[in-house]
Amino acid sequence: MIRELFFNQSSDSVCAFTTERGAVDRFDPYSGFNCCDYTGDTSQHVAECRAELCHRLGISDNDLLTARQVHSANVAVIDHGILQSDANDRRERLYGFDALVTNIPGIAVGVFTADCVPMLFADMRAGVVAAAHAGWKGTAYHIATATVDEMLHLGASVEDIQVIFGPSICQSCFEVGDEVVDMFERHGLPIGEIMERNHTTGKAHIDLVGANTYLLLEKGIRALNICDPGLCTKCNHEKFFSARRLGINSGRQLNGVFIR
Ligand SMILES: [Zn+2]
């Protein structure tokens, strides 16, 4: 149900994780374990899963922050003001963000994904963590860069930032239309390095993790601080939610990180 993810330079002081579906009823796109409250699941199921997740992580429900994601490059800074607001106020304040950053110990920031790329960040020396959701739009809008920028504002150093990718769709599974290729080119992504065409269909296949890795390296993140466990959501659909397999009305992985 929880898969811990380990940065290349890991330490006991930080916990990064993603969720797994667990026991799956193949007729139910929300089974088994789904913490996402805005993709059609019942609020009761989501509340039960969230409570279980927080219990296992050893944090309170109030200390796990997620946003209503909209495929933007907007980054929310989680400060004491947001933490003191009530659940409704919080929901409103965190509408329209696709990355969350904090420097408050014990506060977990998380993003929901089902094929899109989750990135978890930590600067353990500065005590700054972040979670970002990058589908093809967020990738093209450079959310990876925007997230690093907010971490730097909170005192992180580019040479100390560790990044790990959570489960997401692999290049072979990620067939896209040429409008996506055009958009990536317009936004300065190296299409020759991250796109291949299927020899039979002629369709473009984009390496979303590769595109985000490019942006991180361009920003100055060290290659040895970037870790890709290579978990494909669509290939491993019995473990992970995949919107391409299940449709968008389905559960999501919750990918999060916090300083213990
Ligand atoms: Zn795959």
PDB file of C-alpha atoms and ligand atoms in Angstrom:
ATOM      1  CA  MET A   1       0.000   0.000   0.000  1.00  0.00           C
ATOM      2  CA  ILE A   2       2.934   2.326   0.722  1.00  0.00           C
ATOM      3  CA  ARG A   3       6.123   2.015  -1.272  1.00  0.00           C
ATOM      4  CA  GLU A   4       8.973   3.980   0.213  1.00  0.00           C
ATOM      5  CA  LEU A   5      11.155   5.746  -2.370  1.00  0.00           C
ATOM      6  CA  PHE A   6      14.827   6.377  -1.704  1.00  0.00           C
ATOM      7  CA  PHE A   7      16.830   9.321  -2.929  1.00  0.00           C
ATOM      8  CA  ASN A   8      20.328   8.559  -4.187  1.00  0.00           C
ATOM      9  CA  GLN A   9      21.726  10.268  -1.081  1.00  0.00           C
ATOM     10  CA  SER A  10      19.130   9.125   1.398  1.00  0.00           C
ATOM     11  CA  SER A  11      18.922   9.669   5.115  1.00  0.00           C
ATOM     12  CA  ASP A  12      16.647   8.654   7.955  1.00  0.00           C
ATOM     13  CA  SER A  13      15.619  12.275   8.318  1.00  0.00           C
ATOM     14  CA  VAL A  14      13.504  12.245   5.160  1.00  0.00           C
ATOM     15  CA  CYS A  15      10.660  10.004   4.013  1.00  0.00           C
ATOM     16  CA  ALA A  16       9.555   9.861   0.366  1.00  0.00           C
ATOM     17  CA  PHE A  17       6.808   7.517  -0.706  1.00  0.00           C
ATOM     18  CA  THR A  18       4.177   6.584  -3.244  1.00  0.00           C
ATOM     19  CA  THR A  19       1.019   4.560  -2.751  1.00  0.00           C
ATOM     20  CA  GLU A  20       0.167   1.249  -4.431  1.00  0.00           C
ATOM     21  CA  ARG A  21      -3.319   0.004  -5.223  1.00  0.00           C
ATOM     22  CA  GLY A  22      -3.081  -3.133  -3.103  1.00  0.00           C
ATOM     23  CA  ALA A  23      -5.844  -5.709  -3.633  1.00  0.00           C
ATOM     24  CA  VAL A  24      -7.632  -4.732  -6.833  1.00  0.00           C
ATOM     25  CA  ASP A  25     -11.201  -5.355  -7.962  1.00  0.00           C
ATOM     26  CA  ARG A  26     -10.694  -5.041 -11.717  1.00  0.00           C
ATOM     27  CA  PHE A  27     -14.219  -3.748 -12.220  1.00  0.00           C
ATOM     28  CA  ASP A  28     -13.638  -0.855  -9.824  1.00  0.00           C
ATOM     29  CA  PRO A  29     -11.287   1.882 -11.105  1.00  0.00           C
ATOM     30  CA  TYR A  30     -10.930   3.233  -7.560  1.00  0.00           C
ATOM     31  CA  SER A  31      -9.831   0.016  -5.878  1.00  0.00           C
ATOM     32  CA  GLY A  32      -8.052  -0.715  -3.735  1.00  0.00           C
ATOM     33  CA  PHE A  33      -6.192   2.259  -2.226  1.00  0.00           C
ATOM     34  CA  ASN A  34      -7.040   5.768  -3.421  1.00  0.00           C
ATOM     35  CA  CYS A  35      -6.433   9.023  -1.558  1.00  0.00           C
ATOM     36  CA  CYS A  36      -7.517  11.413  -4.343  1.00  0.00           C
ATOM     37  CA  ASP A  37     -10.716  13.291  -3.561  1.00  0.00           C
ATOM     38  CA  TYR A  38     -11.523  14.937  -6.900  1.00  0.00           C
ATOM     39  CA  THR A  39     -11.549  12.228  -9.558  1.00  0.00           C
ATOM     40  CA  GLY A  40     -14.907  10.657  -8.742  1.00  0.00           C
ATOM     41  CA  ASP A  41     -14.301   8.279  -5.852  1.00  0.00           C
ATOM     42  CA  THR A  42     -16.630   8.351  -2.835  1.00  0.00           C
ATOM     43  CA  SER A  43     -15.557  10.708  -0.072  1.00  0.00           C
ATOM     44  CA  GLN A  44     -15.875   7.870   2.433  1.00  0.00           C
ATOM     45  CA  HIS A  45     -13.419   5.614   0.584  1.00  0.00           C
ATOM     46  CA  VAL A  46     -10.952   8.467   0.143  1.00  0.00           C
ATOM     47  CA  ALA A  47     -11.209   9.433   3.825  1.00  0.00           C
ATOM     48  CA  GLU A  48     -10.591   5.833   4.912  1.00  0.00           C
ATOM     49  CA  CYS A  49      -7.553   5.483   2.650  1.00  0.00           C
ATOM     50  CA  ARG A  50      -6.126   8.830   3.728  1.00  0.00           C
ATOM     51  CA  ALA A  51      -6.542   7.976   7.397  1.00  0.00           C
ATOM     52  CA  GLU A  52      -4.804   4.640   6.847  1.00  0.00           C
ATOM     53  CA  LEU A  53      -1.937   6.304   4.961  1.00  0.00           C
ATOM     54  CA  CYS A  54      -1.371   8.915   7.680  1.00  0.00           C
ATOM     55  CA  HIS A  55      -1.533   6.244  10.365  1.00  0.00           C
ATOM     56  CA  ARG A  56       1.154   4.204   8.608  1.00  0.00           C
ATOM     57  CA  LEU A  57       3.325   7.257   7.995  1.00  0.00           C
ATOM     58  CA  GLY A  58       2.985   8.305  11.617  1.00  0.00           C
ATOM     59  CA  ILE A  59       1.653  11.772  10.803  1.00  0.00           C
ATOM     60  CA  SER A  60      -1.685  13.434  11.459  1.00  0.00           C
ATOM     61  CA  ASP A  61      -4.178  13.934   8.641  1.00  0.00           C
ATOM     62  CA  ASN A  62      -3.826  17.663   9.158  1.00  0.00           C
ATOM     63  CA  ASP A  63      -0.131  17.439   8.307  1.00  0.00           C
ATOM     64  CA  LEU A  64      -0.565  15.871   4.846  1.00  0.00           C
ATOM     65  CA  LEU A  65      -1.123  18.578   2.243  1.00  0.00           C
ATOM     66  CA  THR A  66      -2.264  18.069  -1.325  1.00  0.00           C
ATOM     67  CA  ALA A  67      -3.721  20.465  -3.882  1.00  0.00           C
ATOM     68  CA  ARG A  68      -6.492  20.457  -6.461  1.00  0.00           C
ATOM     69  CA  GLN A  69      -4.231  19.994  -9.468  1.00  0.00           C
ATOM     70  CA  VAL A  70      -4.962  21.584 -12.846  1.00  0.00           C
ATOM     71  CA  HIS A  71      -1.931  20.763 -15.081  1.00  0.00           C
ATOM     72  CA  SER A  72      -0.320  24.150 -14.424  1.00  0.00           C
ATOM     73  CA  ALA A  73       3.176  25.190 -13.367  1.00  0.00           C
ATOM     74  CA  ASN A  74       1.828  26.849 -10.190  1.00  0.00           C
ATOM     75  CA  VAL A  75       3.760  26.104  -7.011  1.00  0.00           C
ATOM     76  CA  ALA A  76       2.214  26.534  -3.548  1.00  0.00           C
ATOM     77  CA  VAL A  77       4.359  27.311  -0.523  1.00  0.00           C
ATOM     78  CA  ILE A  78       3.012  25.606   2.580  1.00  0.00           C
ATOM     79  CA  ASP A  79       3.522  27.969   5.486  1.00  0.00           C
ATOM     80  CA  HIS A  80       2.056  28.301   8.970  1.00  0.00           C
ATOM     81  CA  GLY A  81      -0.806  30.417   7.606  1.00  0.00           C
ATOM     82  CA  ILE A  82      -2.113  27.555   5.474  1.00  0.00           C
ATOM     83  CA  LEU A  83      -1.533  25.048   8.252  1.00  0.00           C
ATOM     84  CA  GLN A  84      -3.677  27.068  10.634  1.00  0.00           C
ATOM     85  CA  SER A  85      -6.587  27.382   8.206  1.00  0.00           C
ATOM     86  CA  ASP A  86      -9.555  25.000   8.391  1.00  0.00           C
ATOM     87  CA  ALA A  87     -10.227  22.263   5.838  1.00  0.00           C
ATOM     88  CA  ASN A  88     -12.543  24.329   3.600  1.00  0.00           C
ATOM     89  CA  ASP A  89     -10.273  27.343   3.586  1.00  0.00           C
ATOM     90  CA  ARG A  90      -7.309  25.117   2.837  1.00  0.00           C
ATOM     91  CA  ARG A  91      -9.107  23.498  -0.075  1.00  0.00           C
ATOM     92  CA  GLU A  92      -9.808  26.912  -1.598  1.00  0.00           C
ATOM     93  CA  ARG A  93      -6.291  28.176  -1.043  1.00  0.00           C
ATOM     94  CA  LEU A  94      -4.792  25.079  -2.629  1.00  0.00           C
ATOM     95  CA  TYR A  95      -6.991  25.071  -5.734  1.00  0.00           C
ATOM     96  CA  GLY A  96      -5.021  25.306  -8.971  1.00  0.00           C
ATOM     97  CA  PHE A  97      -1.552  24.201  -7.917  1.00  0.00           C
ATOM     98  CA  ASP A  98       0.555  21.336  -9.246  1.00  0.00           C
ATOM     99  CA  ALA A  99       3.488  21.507  -6.864  1.00  0.00           C
ATOM    100  CA  LEU A 100       3.844  22.101  -3.140  1.00  0.00           C
ATOM    101  CA  VAL A 101       6.948  23.178  -1.257  1.00  0.00           C
ATOM    102  CA  THR A 102       7.598  23.469   2.466  1.00  0.00           C
ATOM    103  CA  ASN A 103      10.393  23.952   4.962  1.00  0.00           C
ATOM    104  CA  ILE A 104       8.327  22.935   7.973  1.00  0.00           C
ATOM    105  CA  PRO A 105       9.462  19.657   9.574  1.00  0.00           C
ATOM    106  CA  GLY A 106       6.803  16.960   9.886  1.00  0.00           C
ATOM    107  CA  ILE A 107       4.625  18.466   7.146  1.00  0.00           C
ATOM    108  CA  ALA A 108       4.153  16.128   4.192  1.00  0.00           C
ATOM    109  CA  VAL A 109       3.502  17.554   0.728  1.00  0.00           C
ATOM    110  CA  GLY A 110       2.022  15.297  -1.927  1.00  0.00           C
ATOM    111  CA  VAL A 111       0.750  15.141  -5.493  1.00  0.00           C
ATOM    112  CA  PHE A 112      -1.691  12.813  -7.189  1.00  0.00           C
ATOM    113  CA  THR A 113      -0.767  10.991 -10.387  1.00  0.00           C
ATOM    114  CA  ALA A 114      -1.914   8.156 -12.623  1.00  0.00           C
ATOM    115  CA  ASP A 115       0.548   8.145 -15.594  1.00  0.00           C
ATOM    116  CA  CYS A 116       1.706  11.747 -15.151  1.00  0.00           C
ATOM    117  CA  VAL A 117       5.176  12.190 -13.654  1.00  0.00           C
ATOM    118  CA  PRO A 118       5.491  12.737  -9.898  1.00  0.00           C
ATOM    119  CA  MET A 119       8.729  14.314  -8.714  1.00  0.00           C
ATOM    120  CA  LEU A 120       9.755  14.399  -5.070  1.00  0.00           C
ATOM    121  CA  PHE A 121      12.479  16.785  -3.947  1.00  0.00           C
ATOM    122  CA  ALA A 122      14.521  17.195  -0.784  1.00  0.00           C
ATOM    123  CA  ASP A 123      17.357  19.374   0.385  1.00  0.00           C
ATOM    124  CA  MET A 124      18.096  17.645   3.661  1.00  0.00           C
ATOM    125  CA  ARG A 125      20.709  20.160   4.736  1.00  0.00           C
ATOM    126  CA  ALA A 126      18.302  23.099   4.353  1.00  0.00           C
ATOM    127  CA  GLY A 127      15.231  21.104   5.419  1.00  0.00           C
ATOM    128  CA  VAL A 128      13.204  21.933   2.313  1.00  0.00           C
ATOM    129  CA  VAL A 129      11.004  19.400   0.505  1.00  0.00           C
ATOM    130  CA  ALA A 130       8.685  19.540  -2.497  1.00  0.00           C
ATOM    131  CA  ALA A 131       6.326  17.423  -4.584  1.00  0.00           C
ATOM    132  CA  ALA A 132       5.418  18.212  -8.190  1.00  0.00           C
ATOM    133  CA  HIS A 133       2.984  16.775 -10.729  1.00  0.00           C
ATOM    134  CA  ALA A 134       4.107  16.926 -14.350  1.00  0.00           C
ATOM    135  CA  GLY A 135       1.877  15.640 -17.092  1.00  0.00           C
ATOM    136  CA  TRP A 136       2.737  16.701 -20.606  1.00  0.00           C
ATOM    137  CA  LYS A 137       1.345  20.190 -20.018  1.00  0.00           C
ATOM    138  CA  GLY A 138       3.112  20.726 -16.698  1.00  0.00           C
ATOM    139  CA  THR A 139       6.316  19.396 -18.247  1.00  0.00           C
ATOM    140  CA  ALA A 140       6.011  21.803 -21.187  1.00  0.00           C
ATOM    141  CA  TYR A 141       5.289  24.680 -18.763  1.00  0.00           C
ATOM    142  CA  HIS A 142       8.510  23.790 -16.870  1.00  0.00           C
ATOM    143  CA  ILE A 143       6.971  22.946 -13.518  1.00  0.00           C
ATOM    144  CA  ALA A 144      10.221  21.168 -12.603  1.00  0.00           C
ATOM    145  CA  THR A 145      12.090  24.469 -12.890  1.00  0.00           C
ATOM    146  CA  ALA A 146       9.388  26.434 -11.055  1.00  0.00           C
ATOM    147  CA  THR A 147       9.495  23.960  -8.156  1.00  0.00           C
ATOM    148  CA  VAL A 148      13.271  24.219  -7.797  1.00  0.00           C
ATOM    149  CA  ASP A 149      12.968  28.025  -7.850  1.00  0.00           C
ATOM    150  CA  GLU A 150      10.553  27.972  -4.889  1.00  0.00           C
ATOM    151  CA  MET A 151      12.843  25.599  -3.000  1.00  0.00           C
ATOM    152  CA  LEU A 152      15.722  28.031  -3.542  1.00  0.00           C
ATOM    153  CA  HIS A 153      13.539  30.870  -2.181  1.00  0.00           C
ATOM    154  CA  LEU A 154      13.051  28.815   0.985  1.00  0.00           C
ATOM    155  CA  GLY A 155      16.791  28.386   1.443  1.00  0.00           C
ATOM    156  CA  ALA A 156      17.623  25.234  -0.520  1.00  0.00           C
ATOM    157  CA  SER A 157      20.842  25.016  -2.567  1.00  0.00           C
ATOM    158  CA  VAL A 158      20.772  23.692  -6.083  1.00  0.00           C
ATOM    159  CA  GLU A 159      23.754  21.388  -5.461  1.00  0.00           C
ATOM    160  CA  ASP A 160      22.051  19.794  -2.430  1.00  0.00           C
ATOM    161  CA  ILE A 161      18.632  19.122  -3.968  1.00  0.00           C
ATOM    162  CA  GLN A 162      17.830  15.423  -4.416  1.00  0.00           C
ATOM    163  CA  VAL A 163      15.061  14.347  -6.773  1.00  0.00           C
ATOM    164  CA  ILE A 164      13.284  11.034  -7.195  1.00  0.00           C
ATOM    165  CA  PHE A 165      10.649  10.157  -9.779  1.00  0.00           C
ATOM    166  CA  GLY A 166       7.615   8.196  -8.666  1.00  0.00           C
ATOM    167  CA  PRO A 167       5.733   5.767 -10.918  1.00  0.00           C
ATOM    168  CA  SER A 168       4.669   7.224 -14.275  1.00  0.00           C
ATOM    169  CA  ILE A 169       4.018   6.194 -17.857  1.00  0.00           C
ATOM    170  CA  CYS A 170       7.049   4.944 -19.804  1.00  0.00           C
ATOM    171  CA  GLN A 171       8.055   6.199 -23.243  1.00  0.00           C
ATOM    172  CA  SER A 172       6.887   3.044 -24.981  1.00  0.00           C
ATOM    173  CA  CYS A 173       3.401   3.426 -23.449  1.00  0.00           C
ATOM    174  CA  PHE A 174       3.197   7.192 -23.935  1.00  0.00           C
ATOM    175  CA  GLU A 175       1.994   7.695 -27.489  1.00  0.00           C
ATOM    176  CA  VAL A 176       1.038  11.308 -28.221  1.00  0.00           C
ATOM    177  CA  GLY A 177      -0.313  13.409 -31.053  1.00  0.00           C
ATOM    178  CA  ASP A 178       1.868  15.821 -32.975  1.00  0.00           C
ATOM    179  CA  GLU A 179       0.289  18.795 -31.149  1.00  0.00           C
ATOM    180  CA  VAL A 180       2.138  17.599 -28.036  1.00  0.00           C
ATOM    181  CA  VAL A 181       5.410  17.365 -29.967  1.00  0.00           C
ATOM    182  CA  ASP A 182       4.853  20.911 -31.282  1.00  0.00           C
ATOM    183  CA  MET A 183       4.137  22.231 -27.804  1.00  0.00           C
ATOM    184  CA  PHE A 184       7.300  20.670 -26.384  1.00  0.00           C
ATOM    185  CA  GLU A 185       9.360  22.231 -29.163  1.00  0.00           C
ATOM    186  CA  ARG A 186       7.765  25.646 -28.612  1.00  0.00           C
ATOM    187  CA  HIS A 187       8.650  25.426 -24.913  1.00  0.00           C
ATOM    188  CA  GLY A 188      12.314  24.662 -25.531  1.00  0.00           C
ATOM    189  CA  LEU A 189      12.413  20.937 -24.809  1.00  0.00           C
ATOM    190  CA  PRO A 190      14.973  18.895 -26.785  1.00  0.00           C
ATOM    191  CA  ILE A 191      12.517  16.902 -28.847  1.00  0.00           C
ATOM    192  CA  GLY A 192      15.287  15.006 -30.670  1.00  0.00           C
ATOM    193  CA  GLU A 193      16.431  13.555 -27.344  1.00  0.00           C
ATOM    194  CA  ILE A 194      13.085  12.793 -25.740  1.00  0.00           C
ATOM    195  CA  MET A 195      10.885  11.695 -28.653  1.00  0.00           C
ATOM    196  CA  GLU A 196      10.947   8.638 -30.850  1.00  0.00           C
ATOM    197  CA  ARG A 197       8.534   7.548 -33.540  1.00  0.00           C
ATOM    198  CA  ASN A 198       7.065   4.084 -33.617  1.00  0.00           C
ATOM    199  CA  HIS A 199       8.373   2.472 -36.820  1.00  0.00           C
ATOM    200  CA  THR A 200       5.029   0.839 -37.599  1.00  0.00           C
ATOM    201  CA  THR A 201       2.503   3.521 -36.637  1.00  0.00           C
ATOM    202  CA  GLY A 202       4.635   6.632 -37.146  1.00  0.00           C
ATOM    203  CA  LYS A 203       3.221   7.937 -33.858  1.00  0.00           C
ATOM    204  CA  ALA A 204       5.351  10.008 -31.509  1.00  0.00           C
ATOM    205  CA  HIS A 205       6.348   8.572 -28.129  1.00  0.00           C
ATOM    206  CA  ILE A 206       7.666  11.005 -25.537  1.00  0.00           C
ATOM    207  CA  ASP A 207       9.920  10.236 -22.593  1.00  0.00           C
ATOM    208  CA  LEU A 208       8.308  12.421 -19.918  1.00  0.00           C
ATOM    209  CA  VAL A 209      10.839  11.475 -17.236  1.00  0.00           C
ATOM    210  CA  GLY A 210      13.608  12.296 -19.726  1.00  0.00           C
ATOM    211  CA  ALA A 211      12.039  15.685 -20.467  1.00  0.00           C
ATOM    212  CA  ASN A 212      11.836  16.548 -16.774  1.00  0.00           C
ATOM    213  CA  THR A 213      15.369  15.266 -16.190  1.00  0.00           C
ATOM    214  CA  TYR A 214      16.541  17.621 -18.940  1.00  0.00           C
ATOM    215  CA  LEU A 215      14.866  20.570 -17.174  1.00  0.00           C
ATOM    216  CA  LEU A 216      16.363  19.607 -13.804  1.00  0.00           C
ATOM    217  CA  LEU A 217      19.879  19.309 -15.259  1.00  0.00           C
ATOM    218  CA  GLU A 218      19.433  22.597 -17.095  1.00  0.00           C
ATOM    219  CA  LYS A 219      18.483  24.176 -13.760  1.00  0.00           C
ATOM    220  CA  GLY A 220      21.722  22.918 -12.222  1.00  0.00           C
ATOM    221  CA  ILE A 221      20.562  19.836 -10.311  1.00  0.00           C
ATOM    222  CA  ARG A 222      23.434  17.334 -10.236  1.00  0.00           C
ATOM    223  CA  ALA A 223      22.909  14.181 -12.301  1.00  0.00           C
ATOM    224  CA  LEU A 224      23.971  11.985  -9.388  1.00  0.00           C
ATOM    225  CA  ASN A 225      21.203  13.555  -7.284  1.00  0.00           C
ATOM    226  CA  ILE A 226      18.448  12.460  -9.689  1.00  0.00           C
ATOM    227  CA  CYS A 227      16.968   9.003  -9.261  1.00  0.00           C
ATOM    228  CA  ASP A 228      14.522   7.261 -11.599  1.00  0.00           C
ATOM    229  CA  PRO A 229      13.325   3.878 -10.310  1.00  0.00           C
ATOM    230  CA  GLY A 230      11.707   3.280 -13.739  1.00  0.00           C
ATOM    231  CA  LEU A 231       8.259   2.229 -12.559  1.00  0.00           C
ATOM    232  CA  CYS A 232       5.695   2.411 -15.392  1.00  0.00           C
ATOM    233  CA  THR A 233       2.094   2.874 -14.281  1.00  0.00           C
ATOM    234  CA  LYS A 234       0.577   1.482 -17.464  1.00  0.00           C
ATOM    235  CA  CYS A 235       2.884  -1.549 -17.673  1.00  0.00           C
ATOM    236  CA  ASN A 236       2.314  -2.247 -13.947  1.00  0.00           C
ATOM    237  CA  HIS A 237      -1.396  -1.526 -13.844  1.00  0.00           C
ATOM    238  CA  GLU A 238      -2.070  -4.186 -11.227  1.00  0.00           C
ATOM    239  CA  LYS A 239       0.030  -2.150  -8.789  1.00  0.00           C
ATOM    240  CA  PHE A 240      -0.617   1.414  -9.937  1.00  0.00           C
ATOM    241  CA  PHE A 241      -3.519   3.475 -11.236  1.00  0.00           C
ATOM    242  CA  SER A 242      -3.152   4.297 -14.937  1.00  0.00           C
ATOM    243  CA  ALA A 243      -5.511   6.846 -16.454  1.00  0.00           C
ATOM    244  CA  ARG A 244      -4.697   5.526 -19.923  1.00  0.00           C
ATOM    245  CA  ARG A 245      -5.911   2.097 -18.880  1.00  0.00           C
ATOM    246  CA  LEU A 246      -8.753   3.032 -16.550  1.00  0.00           C
ATOM    247  CA  GLY A 247      -9.893   6.397 -17.918  1.00  0.00           C
ATOM    248  CA  ILE A 248      -9.594   9.674 -16.028  1.00  0.00           C
ATOM    249  CA  ASN A 249     -12.402   8.685 -13.664  1.00  0.00           C
ATOM    250  CA  SER A 250     -10.151   6.467 -11.604  1.00  0.00           C
ATOM    251  CA  GLY A 251      -7.951   6.509  -8.537  1.00  0.00           C
ATOM    252  CA  ARG A 252      -4.549   8.134  -8.248  1.00  0.00           C
ATOM    253  CA  GLN A 253      -1.259   7.391  -6.542  1.00  0.00           C
ATOM    254  CA  LEU A 254      -0.377   9.814  -3.787  1.00  0.00           C
ATOM    255  CA  ASN A 255       3.337  10.661  -3.973  1.00  0.00           C
ATOM    256  CA  GLY A 256       4.658  12.549  -0.970  1.00  0.00           C
ATOM    257  CA  VAL A 257       7.696  13.597   1.007  1.00  0.00           C
ATOM    258  CA  PHE A 258       8.399  14.993   4.459  1.00  0.00           C
ATOM    259  CA  ILE A 259      11.203  15.712   6.875  1.00  0.00           C
ATOM    260  CA  ARG A 260      10.780  13.519   9.924  1.00  0.00           C
TER     261      ARG A 260
HETATM  262 ZN    ZN B   1       4.908   1.249 -19.856  1.00  0.00          ZN
END
